[in-house]
PDB file of C-alpha atoms and ligand atoms in Angstrom:
ATOM      1  CA  MET A  63      24.560  11.742  -1.458  1.00  0.00           C
ATOM      2  CA  SER A  64      20.902  12.346  -2.903  1.00  0.00           C
ATOM      3  CA  VAL A  65      17.898  10.390  -2.452  1.00  0.00           C
ATOM      4  CA  ARG A  66      15.571  12.396  -3.465  1.00  0.00           C
ATOM      5  CA  PRO A  67      13.188  10.495  -5.299  1.00  0.00           C
ATOM      6  CA  LEU A  68      12.650  10.875  -8.721  1.00  0.00           C
ATOM      7  CA  LYS A  69       8.430  10.734 -10.424  1.00  0.00           C
ATOM      8  CA  ILE A  70       8.261   6.801 -10.952  1.00  0.00           C
ATOM      9  CA  ARG A  71       5.881   5.772 -12.423  1.00  0.00           C
ATOM     10  CA  PRO A  72       4.591   2.746 -10.730  1.00  0.00           C
ATOM     11  CA  ALA A  73       3.919  -0.620 -10.316  1.00  0.00           C
ATOM     12  CA  ILE A  74       1.400  -2.127  -9.229  1.00  0.00           C
ATOM     13  CA  ILE A  75       1.660  -6.613  -8.385  1.00  0.00           C
ATOM     14  CA  GLY A  76      -0.470  -9.831  -7.738  1.00  0.00           C
ATOM     15  CA  ASN A  77       0.960 -12.224  -6.464  1.00  0.00           C
ATOM     16  CA  TRP A  78      -0.959 -15.584  -6.331  1.00  0.00           C
ATOM     17  CA  LYS A  79       1.405 -17.348  -4.658  1.00  0.00           C
ATOM     18  CA  MET A  80      -0.507 -21.296  -5.331  1.00  0.00           C
ATOM     19  CA  ASN A  81      -3.875 -20.113  -5.670  1.00  0.00           C
ATOM     20  CA  GLY A  82      -5.792 -20.222  -8.275  1.00  0.00           C
ATOM     21  CA  SER A  83      -7.194 -22.831 -10.798  1.00  0.00           C
ATOM     22  CA  GLY A  84      -8.822 -22.633 -14.502  1.00  0.00           C
ATOM     23  CA  LYS A  85     -11.727 -21.020 -13.387  1.00  0.00           C
ATOM     24  CA  GLU A  86      -9.897 -17.200 -11.708  1.00  0.00           C
ATOM     25  CA  ILE A  87      -9.160 -16.836 -15.770  1.00  0.00           C
ATOM     26  CA  LYS A  88     -12.487 -15.073 -15.447  1.00  0.00           C
ATOM     27  CA  LEU A  89     -10.926 -12.469 -12.393  1.00  0.00           C
ATOM     28  CA  VAL A  90      -7.698 -12.331 -14.724  1.00  0.00           C
ATOM     29  CA  SER A  91     -10.174 -11.049 -17.575  1.00  0.00           C
ATOM     30  CA  ARG A  92     -12.317  -8.450 -15.168  1.00  0.00           C
ATOM     31  CA  PHE A  93      -8.989  -7.197 -13.837  1.00  0.00           C
ATOM     32  CA  ALA A  94      -7.945  -6.413 -17.926  1.00  0.00           C
ATOM     33  CA  ASP A  95     -11.562  -4.999 -18.494  1.00  0.00           C
ATOM     34  CA  PHE A  96     -10.478  -2.333 -15.547  1.00  0.00           C
ATOM     35  CA  VAL A  97      -7.315  -2.022 -15.732  1.00  0.00           C
ATOM     36  CA  ASN A  98      -8.099  -0.981 -19.846  1.00  0.00           C
ATOM     37  CA  LYS A  99     -11.487   1.451 -18.915  1.00  0.00           C
ATOM     38  CA  HIS A 100      -9.882   3.170 -16.135  1.00  0.00           C
ATOM     39  CA  LYS A 101      -6.755   5.508 -16.389  1.00  0.00           C
ATOM     40  CA  ILE A 102      -4.281   3.418 -13.922  1.00  0.00           C
ATOM     41  CA  ALA A 103      -1.480   5.454 -13.392  1.00  0.00           C
ATOM     42  CA  ALA A 104       0.610   2.002 -12.584  1.00  0.00           C
ATOM     43  CA  ASP A 105       1.820  -0.953 -14.916  1.00  0.00           C
ATOM     44  CA  VAL A 106      -0.216  -3.633 -13.642  1.00  0.00           C
ATOM     45  CA  MET A 107       0.798  -7.598 -13.619  1.00  0.00           C
ATOM     46  CA  ILE A 108      -0.522 -10.636 -12.204  1.00  0.00           C
ATOM     47  CA  CYS A 109       1.333 -13.427 -11.093  1.00  0.00           C
ATOM     48  CA  PRO A 110      -0.525 -16.129 -11.150  1.00  0.00           C
ATOM     49  CA  PRO A 111       0.764 -20.112 -10.653  1.00  0.00           C
ATOM     50  CA  ALA A 112       3.090 -21.733 -13.546  1.00  0.00           C
ATOM     51  CA  THR A 113       0.001 -23.817 -14.489  1.00  0.00           C
ATOM     52  CA  LEU A 114      -2.086 -20.877 -15.151  1.00  0.00           C
ATOM     53  CA  ILE A 115       0.313 -18.313 -16.863  1.00  0.00           C
ATOM     54  CA  ASP A 116      -1.002 -19.660 -20.583  1.00  0.00           C
ATOM     55  CA  ARG A 117      -4.439 -19.111 -20.178  1.00  0.00           C
ATOM     56  CA  ALA A 118      -3.494 -16.193 -18.176  1.00  0.00           C
ATOM     57  CA  GLY A 119      -1.327 -14.506 -20.996  1.00  0.00           C
ATOM     58  CA  LEU A 120      -4.331 -15.044 -23.694  1.00  0.00           C
ATOM     59  CA  ALA A 121      -7.037 -13.515 -21.463  1.00  0.00           C
ATOM     60  CA  VAL A 122      -5.195 -10.270 -21.041  1.00  0.00           C
ATOM     61  CA  LYS A 123      -3.832 -10.203 -24.875  1.00  0.00           C
ATOM     62  CA  GLY A 124      -4.544  -7.260 -26.225  1.00  0.00           C
ATOM     63  CA  SER A 125      -4.963  -5.357 -22.980  1.00  0.00           C
ATOM     64  CA  LYS A 126      -2.690  -2.853 -20.602  1.00  0.00           C
ATOM     65  CA  LEU A 127      -2.830  -6.103 -17.846  1.00  0.00           C
ATOM     66  CA  ARG A 128       0.676  -8.392 -17.744  1.00  0.00           C
ATOM     67  CA  ILE A 129       1.294 -11.733 -16.664  1.00  0.00           C
ATOM     68  CA  GLY A 130       4.300 -13.161 -14.850  1.00  0.00           C
ATOM     69  CA  ALA A 131       5.215 -16.181 -12.760  1.00  0.00           C
ATOM     70  CA  GLN A 132       6.265 -16.343  -9.741  1.00  0.00           C
ATOM     71  CA  ASN A 133       9.951 -18.554 -10.062  1.00  0.00           C
ATOM     72  CA  CYS A 134      12.099 -19.834 -12.478  1.00  0.00           C
ATOM     73  CA  HIS A 135      15.586 -21.886 -12.449  1.00  0.00           C
ATOM     74  CA  ASN A 136      18.437 -19.900 -13.337  1.00  0.00           C
ATOM     75  CA  GLU A 137      19.417 -23.083 -15.851  1.00  0.00           C
ATOM     76  CA  PRO A 138      17.128 -22.050 -19.777  1.00  0.00           C
ATOM     77  CA  SER A 139      17.017 -26.238 -20.262  1.00  0.00           C
ATOM     78  CA  GLY A 140      18.058 -29.624 -18.567  1.00  0.00           C
ATOM     79  CA  ALA A 141      17.553 -32.740 -16.329  1.00  0.00           C
ATOM     80  CA  HIS A 142      16.189 -30.424 -14.097  1.00  0.00           C
ATOM     81  CA  THR A 143      12.683 -33.078 -13.108  1.00  0.00           C
ATOM     82  CA  GLY A 144       9.821 -30.617 -11.913  1.00  0.00           C
ATOM     83  CA  ASP A 145      11.622 -27.287 -12.557  1.00  0.00           C
ATOM     84  CA  ILE A 146      10.757 -24.472 -14.880  1.00  0.00           C
ATOM     85  CA  SER A 147      13.703 -22.210 -17.240  1.00  0.00           C
ATOM     86  CA  ALA A 148      12.582 -18.297 -17.721  1.00  0.00           C
ATOM     87  CA  THR A 149      12.623 -19.284 -21.326  1.00  0.00           C
ATOM     88  CA  MET A 150       9.925 -22.043 -20.476  1.00  0.00           C
ATOM     89  CA  LEU A 151       8.331 -19.093 -18.961  1.00  0.00           C
ATOM     90  CA  LYS A 152       8.462 -16.561 -21.175  1.00  0.00           C
ATOM     91  CA  ASP A 153       7.388 -19.393 -24.103  1.00  0.00           C
ATOM     92  CA  ALA A 154       3.790 -19.547 -22.197  1.00  0.00           C
ATOM     93  CA  GLY A 155       3.089 -15.536 -21.737  1.00  0.00           C
ATOM     94  CA  ALA A 156       5.155 -14.387 -18.813  1.00  0.00           C
ATOM     95  CA  ARG A 157       6.384 -10.920 -18.955  1.00  0.00           C
ATOM     96  CA  ALA A 158       8.429 -10.769 -15.252  1.00  0.00           C
ATOM     97  CA  VAL A 159       9.307 -13.212 -12.663  1.00  0.00           C
ATOM     98  CA  ILE A 160       9.416 -12.388  -8.895  1.00  0.00           C
ATOM     99  CA  VAL A 161      12.709 -14.133  -7.607  1.00  0.00           C
ATOM    100  CA  GLY A 162      14.451 -14.269  -3.898  1.00  0.00           C
ATOM    101  CA  HIS A 163      10.024 -14.321  -2.432  1.00  0.00           C
ATOM    102  CA  SER A 164      11.309 -15.373   1.496  1.00  0.00           C
ATOM    103  CA  GLU A 165       8.348 -17.872   0.499  1.00  0.00           C
ATOM    104  CA  ARG A 166      11.506 -19.414  -1.252  1.00  0.00           C
ATOM    105  CA  ARG A 167      14.432 -17.722   0.829  1.00  0.00           C
ATOM    106  CA  THR A 168      12.944 -19.857   3.581  1.00  0.00           C
ATOM    107  CA  GLY A 169      11.191 -23.057   1.937  1.00  0.00           C
ATOM    108  CA  TYR A 170      13.957 -24.227  -0.465  1.00  0.00           C
ATOM    109  CA  ASP A 171      16.771 -22.457   1.456  1.00  0.00           C
ATOM    110  CA  GLU A 172      17.472 -20.055  -1.826  1.00  0.00           C
ATOM    111  CA  THR A 173      20.573 -17.997  -1.329  1.00  0.00           C
ATOM    112  CA  ASP A 174      21.536 -14.478  -2.523  1.00  0.00           C
ATOM    113  CA  LYS A 175      23.724 -15.957  -5.071  1.00  0.00           C
ATOM    114  CA  GLN A 176      20.729 -18.725  -6.685  1.00  0.00           C
ATOM    115  CA  VAL A 177      18.776 -15.450  -5.964  1.00  0.00           C
ATOM    116  CA  ARG A 178      21.351 -12.922  -8.114  1.00  0.00           C
ATOM    117  CA  GLN A 179      21.555 -16.866 -10.370  1.00  0.00           C
ATOM    118  CA  LYS A 180      17.572 -16.717 -11.688  1.00  0.00           C
ATOM    119  CA  ALA A 181      17.679 -13.289 -11.971  1.00  0.00           C
ATOM    120  CA  GLN A 182      19.917 -13.195 -14.295  1.00  0.00           C
ATOM    121  CA  ALA A 183      18.413 -15.752 -16.320  1.00  0.00           C
ATOM    122  CA  VAL A 184      14.827 -13.771 -16.016  1.00  0.00           C
ATOM    123  CA  ILE A 185      17.332 -10.805 -17.611  1.00  0.00           C
ATOM    124  CA  ASP A 186      18.460 -12.809 -20.640  1.00  0.00           C
ATOM    125  CA  GLN A 187      15.873 -13.256 -21.595  1.00  0.00           C
ATOM    126  CA  GLY A 188      14.306 -10.313 -22.116  1.00  0.00           C
ATOM    127  CA  LEU A 189      12.018 -10.276 -19.552  1.00  0.00           C
ATOM    128  CA  GLN A 190      11.496  -8.399 -16.030  1.00  0.00           C
ATOM    129  CA  ALA A 191      13.506  -9.578 -12.717  1.00  0.00           C
ATOM    130  CA  ILE A 192      11.159  -9.135  -9.234  1.00  0.00           C
ATOM    131  CA  ILE A 193      13.615  -9.486  -6.734  1.00  0.00           C
ATOM    132  CA  CYS A 194      12.353 -10.060  -3.395  1.00  0.00           C
ATOM    133  CA  LEU A 195      13.978  -9.039   0.234  1.00  0.00           C
ATOM    134  CA  GLY A 196      13.345  -8.043   3.649  1.00  0.00           C
ATOM    135  CA  GLU A 197      14.090  -8.990   7.319  1.00  0.00           C
ATOM    136  CA  THR A 198      12.300 -11.803   9.744  1.00  0.00           C
ATOM    137  CA  ARG A 199      10.438 -10.930  12.537  1.00  0.00           C
ATOM    138  CA  GLN A 200      13.865 -11.959  14.360  1.00  0.00           C
ATOM    139  CA  GLN A 201      16.066  -9.378  12.576  1.00  0.00           C
ATOM    140  CA  PHE A 202      13.685  -7.007  13.091  1.00  0.00           C
ATOM    141  CA  ASN A 203      13.472  -7.379  16.836  1.00  0.00           C
ATOM    142  CA  LYS A 204      17.384  -7.137  16.837  1.00  0.00           C
ATOM    143  CA  GLY A 205      17.320  -3.445  14.572  1.00  0.00           C
ATOM    144  CA  GLN A 206      19.073  -5.503  12.587  1.00  0.00           C
ATOM    145  CA  THR A 207      16.516  -4.541   9.305  1.00  0.00           C
ATOM    146  CA  LEU A 208      18.733  -2.331   7.236  1.00  0.00           C
ATOM    147  CA  GLN A 209      22.239  -4.117   7.605  1.00  0.00           C
ATOM    148  CA  VAL A 210      19.762  -7.784   6.016  1.00  0.00           C
ATOM    149  CA  VAL A 211      18.486  -6.233   3.425  1.00  0.00           C
ATOM    150  CA  GLY A 212      21.257  -4.139   2.106  1.00  0.00           C
ATOM    151  CA  ARG A 213      23.218  -7.034   2.382  1.00  0.00           C
ATOM    152  CA  GLN A 214      20.882  -8.915  -0.221  1.00  0.00           C
ATOM    153  CA  LEU A 215      20.438  -6.719  -1.706  1.00  0.00           C
ATOM    154  CA  ARG A 216      23.891  -6.419  -2.945  1.00  0.00           C
ATOM    155  CA  GLY A 217      24.181 -10.459  -2.820  1.00  0.00           C
ATOM    156  CA  SER A 218      21.061 -10.015  -4.993  1.00  0.00           C
ATOM    157  CA  LEU A 219      21.370  -7.783  -7.535  1.00  0.00           C
ATOM    158  CA  PRO A 220      23.059  -8.695 -10.792  1.00  0.00           C
ATOM    159  CA  SER A 221      25.539  -6.368 -12.512  1.00  0.00           C
ATOM    160  CA  SER A 222      23.220  -5.767 -15.336  1.00  0.00           C
ATOM    161  CA  ALA A 223      20.225  -5.032 -13.316  1.00  0.00           C
ATOM    162  CA  THR A 224      18.904  -1.623 -14.616  1.00  0.00           C
ATOM    163  CA  PRO A 225      15.752  -0.247 -14.070  1.00  0.00           C
ATOM    164  CA  GLN A 226      14.068  -1.640 -17.060  1.00  0.00           C
ATOM    165  CA  ASN A 227      15.433  -5.077 -16.123  1.00  0.00           C
ATOM    166  CA  THR A 228      14.542  -5.035 -12.546  1.00  0.00           C
ATOM    167  CA  LEU A 229      11.917  -4.328 -10.064  1.00  0.00           C
ATOM    168  CA  ILE A 230      13.256  -4.808  -6.116  1.00  0.00           C
ATOM    169  CA  ALA A 231       9.959  -6.022  -3.530  1.00  0.00           C
ATOM    170  CA  TYR A 232      11.083  -5.056  -0.043  1.00  0.00           C
ATOM    171  CA  GLU A 233       8.728  -7.734   1.592  1.00  0.00           C
ATOM    172  CA  PRO A 234       8.989  -8.102   5.910  1.00  0.00           C
ATOM    173  CA  VAL A 235       9.119 -11.855   6.064  1.00  0.00           C
ATOM    174  CA  TRP A 236       6.419 -10.557   9.507  1.00  0.00           C
ATOM    175  CA  ALA A 237       4.388  -8.140   7.570  1.00  0.00           C
ATOM    176  CA  ILE A 238       3.534 -11.240   4.875  1.00  0.00           C
ATOM    177  CA  GLY A 239       0.569 -12.323   5.198  1.00  0.00           C
ATOM    178  CA  SER A 240       0.199 -11.277   8.915  1.00  0.00           C
ATOM    179  CA  GLY A 241      -2.665  -8.470   8.533  1.00  0.00           C
ATOM    180  CA  ARG A 242       0.759  -6.380   9.785  1.00  0.00           C
ATOM    181  CA  THR A 243       2.677  -3.644   8.371  1.00  0.00           C
ATOM    182  CA  PRO A 244       5.826  -1.637   9.728  1.00  0.00           C
ATOM    183  CA  LYS A 245       4.584   1.373  10.725  1.00  0.00           C
ATOM    184  CA  PRO A 246       5.386   4.086   7.751  1.00  0.00           C
ATOM    185  CA  ASP A 247       8.233   5.827   9.074  1.00  0.00           C
ATOM    186  CA  ASP A 248      10.085   2.302   9.228  1.00  0.00           C
ATOM    187  CA  ILE A 249       9.065   2.116   5.395  1.00  0.00           C
ATOM    188  CA  ILE A 250      10.876   4.955   4.430  1.00  0.00           C
ATOM    189  CA  LYS A 251      13.996   4.500   5.940  1.00  0.00           C
ATOM    190  CA  VAL A 252      14.106   0.951   4.201  1.00  0.00           C
ATOM    191  CA  HIS A 253      13.167   1.665   1.148  1.00  0.00           C
ATOM    192  CA  THR A 254      15.884   5.123   1.235  1.00  0.00           C
ATOM    193  CA  HIS A 255      18.374   2.814   2.680  1.00  0.00           C
ATOM    194  CA  LEU A 256      17.519   0.771  -0.579  1.00  0.00           C
ATOM    195  CA  ARG A 257      17.627   3.778  -3.016  1.00  0.00           C
ATOM    196  CA  LYS A 258      20.783   4.401  -1.760  1.00  0.00           C
ATOM    197  CA  THR A 259      22.028   1.476  -1.537  1.00  0.00           C
ATOM    198  CA  LEU A 260      21.368   0.779  -5.499  1.00  0.00           C
ATOM    199  CA  LEU A 261      23.163   4.345  -5.319  1.00  0.00           C
ATOM    200  CA  LYS A 262      26.488   3.243  -4.582  1.00  0.00           C
ATOM    201  CA  LEU A 263      26.346   0.729  -6.833  1.00  0.00           C
ATOM    202  CA  HIS A 264      24.778   1.812  -9.620  1.00  0.00           C
ATOM    203  CA  PRO A 265      25.458   5.181  -9.477  1.00  0.00           C
ATOM    204  CA  LYS A 266      23.399   7.246 -12.621  1.00  0.00           C
ATOM    205  CA  ALA A 267      20.778   3.885 -13.130  1.00  0.00           C
ATOM    206  CA  GLY A 268      19.801   4.355  -9.045  1.00  0.00           C
ATOM    207  CA  ALA A 269      17.298   6.901  -8.931  1.00  0.00           C
ATOM    208  CA  LYS A 270      14.795   4.951 -11.668  1.00  0.00           C
ATOM    209  CA  PHE A 271      14.662   1.567 -10.071  1.00  0.00           C
ATOM    210  CA  LYS A 272      11.342   1.169  -8.971  1.00  0.00           C
ATOM    211  CA  ILE A 273      11.101  -0.304  -4.969  1.00  0.00           C
ATOM    212  CA  LEU A 274       7.859  -2.028  -4.360  1.00  0.00           C
ATOM    213  CA  TYR A 275       6.862  -2.446  -0.601  1.00  0.00           C
ATOM    214  CA  GLY A 276       4.997  -5.611   0.344  1.00  0.00           C
ATOM    215  CA  GLY A 277       3.404  -7.362   3.200  1.00  0.00           C
ATOM    216  CA  SER A 278      -0.122  -6.983   4.214  1.00  0.00           C
ATOM    217  CA  VAL A 279      -1.194  -4.628   1.707  1.00  0.00           C
ATOM    218  CA  SER A 280      -4.476  -4.023   1.715  1.00  0.00           C
ATOM    219  CA  ALA A 281      -8.042  -1.726   0.601  1.00  0.00           C
ATOM    220  CA  ALA A 282      -7.403   0.226   3.583  1.00  0.00           C
ATOM    221  CA  ASN A 283      -3.327   0.783   4.215  1.00  0.00           C
ATOM    222  CA  ALA A 284      -2.359   0.799  -0.027  1.00  0.00           C
ATOM    223  CA  SER A 285      -3.015   5.015  -0.268  1.00  0.00           C
ATOM    224  CA  THR A 286      -0.912   5.533   2.821  1.00  0.00           C
ATOM    225  CA  ILE A 287       2.128   2.838   1.881  1.00  0.00           C
ATOM    226  CA  LEU A 288       1.967   4.079  -1.383  1.00  0.00           C
ATOM    227  CA  ALA A 289       2.379   7.907  -1.384  1.00  0.00           C
ATOM    228  CA  LEU A 290       5.359   7.016   0.713  1.00  0.00           C
ATOM    229  CA  GLU A 291       8.578   8.582  -0.322  1.00  0.00           C
ATOM    230  CA  ASN A 292      10.771   6.004  -2.216  1.00  0.00           C
ATOM    231  CA  VAL A 293       7.911   3.820  -2.381  1.00  0.00           C
ATOM    232  CA  ASN A 294       7.001   3.249  -6.222  1.00  0.00           C
ATOM    233  CA  GLY A 295       4.122   0.369  -5.730  1.00  0.00           C
ATOM    234  CA  ALA A 296       2.982  -2.878  -3.980  1.00  0.00           C
ATOM    235  CA  LEU A 297       3.336  -6.299  -4.598  1.00  0.00           C
ATOM    236  CA  VAL A 298       0.012  -7.762  -2.853  1.00  0.00           C
ATOM    237  CA  GLY A 299      -0.530 -11.232  -1.971  1.00  0.00           C
ATOM    238  CA  GLY A 300      -3.318 -11.991  -0.832  1.00  0.00           C
ATOM    239  CA  ALA A 301      -5.467  -9.341  -1.892  1.00  0.00           C
ATOM    240  CA  SER A 302      -5.174  -9.860  -5.785  1.00  0.00           C
ATOM    241  CA  LEU A 303      -7.286 -12.707  -5.382  1.00  0.00           C
ATOM    242  CA  SER A 304     -10.180 -10.555  -4.639  1.00  0.00           C
ATOM    243  CA  PHE A 305     -11.741  -8.409  -6.858  1.00  0.00           C
ATOM    244  CA  LYS A 306     -12.768  -5.729  -4.939  1.00  0.00           C
ATOM    245  CA  ASP A 307      -9.810  -5.493  -2.970  1.00  0.00           C
ATOM    246  CA  PHE A 308      -6.829  -4.880  -6.060  1.00  0.00           C
ATOM    247  CA  THR A 309      -9.426  -2.959  -7.734  1.00  0.00           C
ATOM    248  CA  ALA A 310      -9.451  -0.666  -4.502  1.00  0.00           C
ATOM    249  CA  ILE A 311      -5.304  -0.969  -4.306  1.00  0.00           C
ATOM    250  CA  LEU A 312      -5.323  -0.135  -7.794  1.00  0.00           C
ATOM    251  CA  ARG A 313      -7.784   3.134  -7.762  1.00  0.00           C
ATOM    252  CA  SER A 314      -5.658   4.542  -4.890  1.00  0.00           C
ATOM    253  CA  VAL A 315      -2.164   5.094  -7.047  1.00  0.00           C
TER     254      VAL A 315
HETATM  255  P1  13P B 419       0.336 -10.830   1.389  1.00  0.00           P
HETATM  256  O1  13P B 419      -0.344  -9.877   1.326  1.00  0.00           O
HETATM  257  O2  13P B 419      -0.643 -11.998   1.689  1.00  0.00           O
HETATM  258  O3  13P B 419       0.699 -10.880   2.975  1.00  0.00           O
HETATM  259  O4  13P B 419       1.681 -11.438   0.101  1.00  0.00           O
HETATM  260  C1  13P B 419       3.051 -10.090   0.261  1.00  0.00           C
HETATM  261  C2  13P B 419       3.566 -10.984   0.179  1.00  0.00           C
HETATM  262  O5  13P B 419       4.118 -11.791   0.162  1.00  0.00           O
HETATM  263  C3  13P B 419       3.285 -10.964  -1.846  1.00  0.00           C
HETATM  264  O6  13P B 419       5.202 -11.328  -2.410  1.00  0.00           O
END
């Protein structure tokens, strides 16, 4: 089976996690200005906490920078105290929702099935689902990475997924927030395995899905990582909270 990479427009997505308050809307506006001024050869998005989506959406109006969310419930509404639906996130101004981040899989015991249901709910709203996968340090040490991410992809990808409505993000759990990244060859191996799995699941469209890398992406390593085969962008945590670092990453596309 051919896994020769197609030319795919990359996506650089900032995940602010549980960081940021009203004063960071200024940072969103600065990112929007930067994206408008420079010809960035990538789709650019910031996923702030849910409390800022509405304000961030207003701040990027008319710009190419888009706003996304970090999680959602799989039902559109109902008795789920404290939860937020994809319908509500769309209403607030989100254009995409991250689902299955390892901090949710670990912290809230989210299963592949739940992640798939959430992704479906996102797609049903006409938004993009950003489905996260990745192995733990223990699984990496045992040489189980390909098996783990393959299983997560098959279990988390809804059958209605297309390259337009779904992005995949490979985030090794041990690389997140640690300042450590896999060796370039290891990233290529995983992304190629994910590409092959996508081609098996979707023989026609599998070649076109964006597969992002996430986990300690920085201004220093972005150009190396973004140039790797089958890496179609980055999901950036900590560095997306800094104007200097995130714009340096955008410049390195
Ligand atoms: P860091 O870039 O801070 O390692 O976080 C990665 C991540 O989890 C993005 O979703």
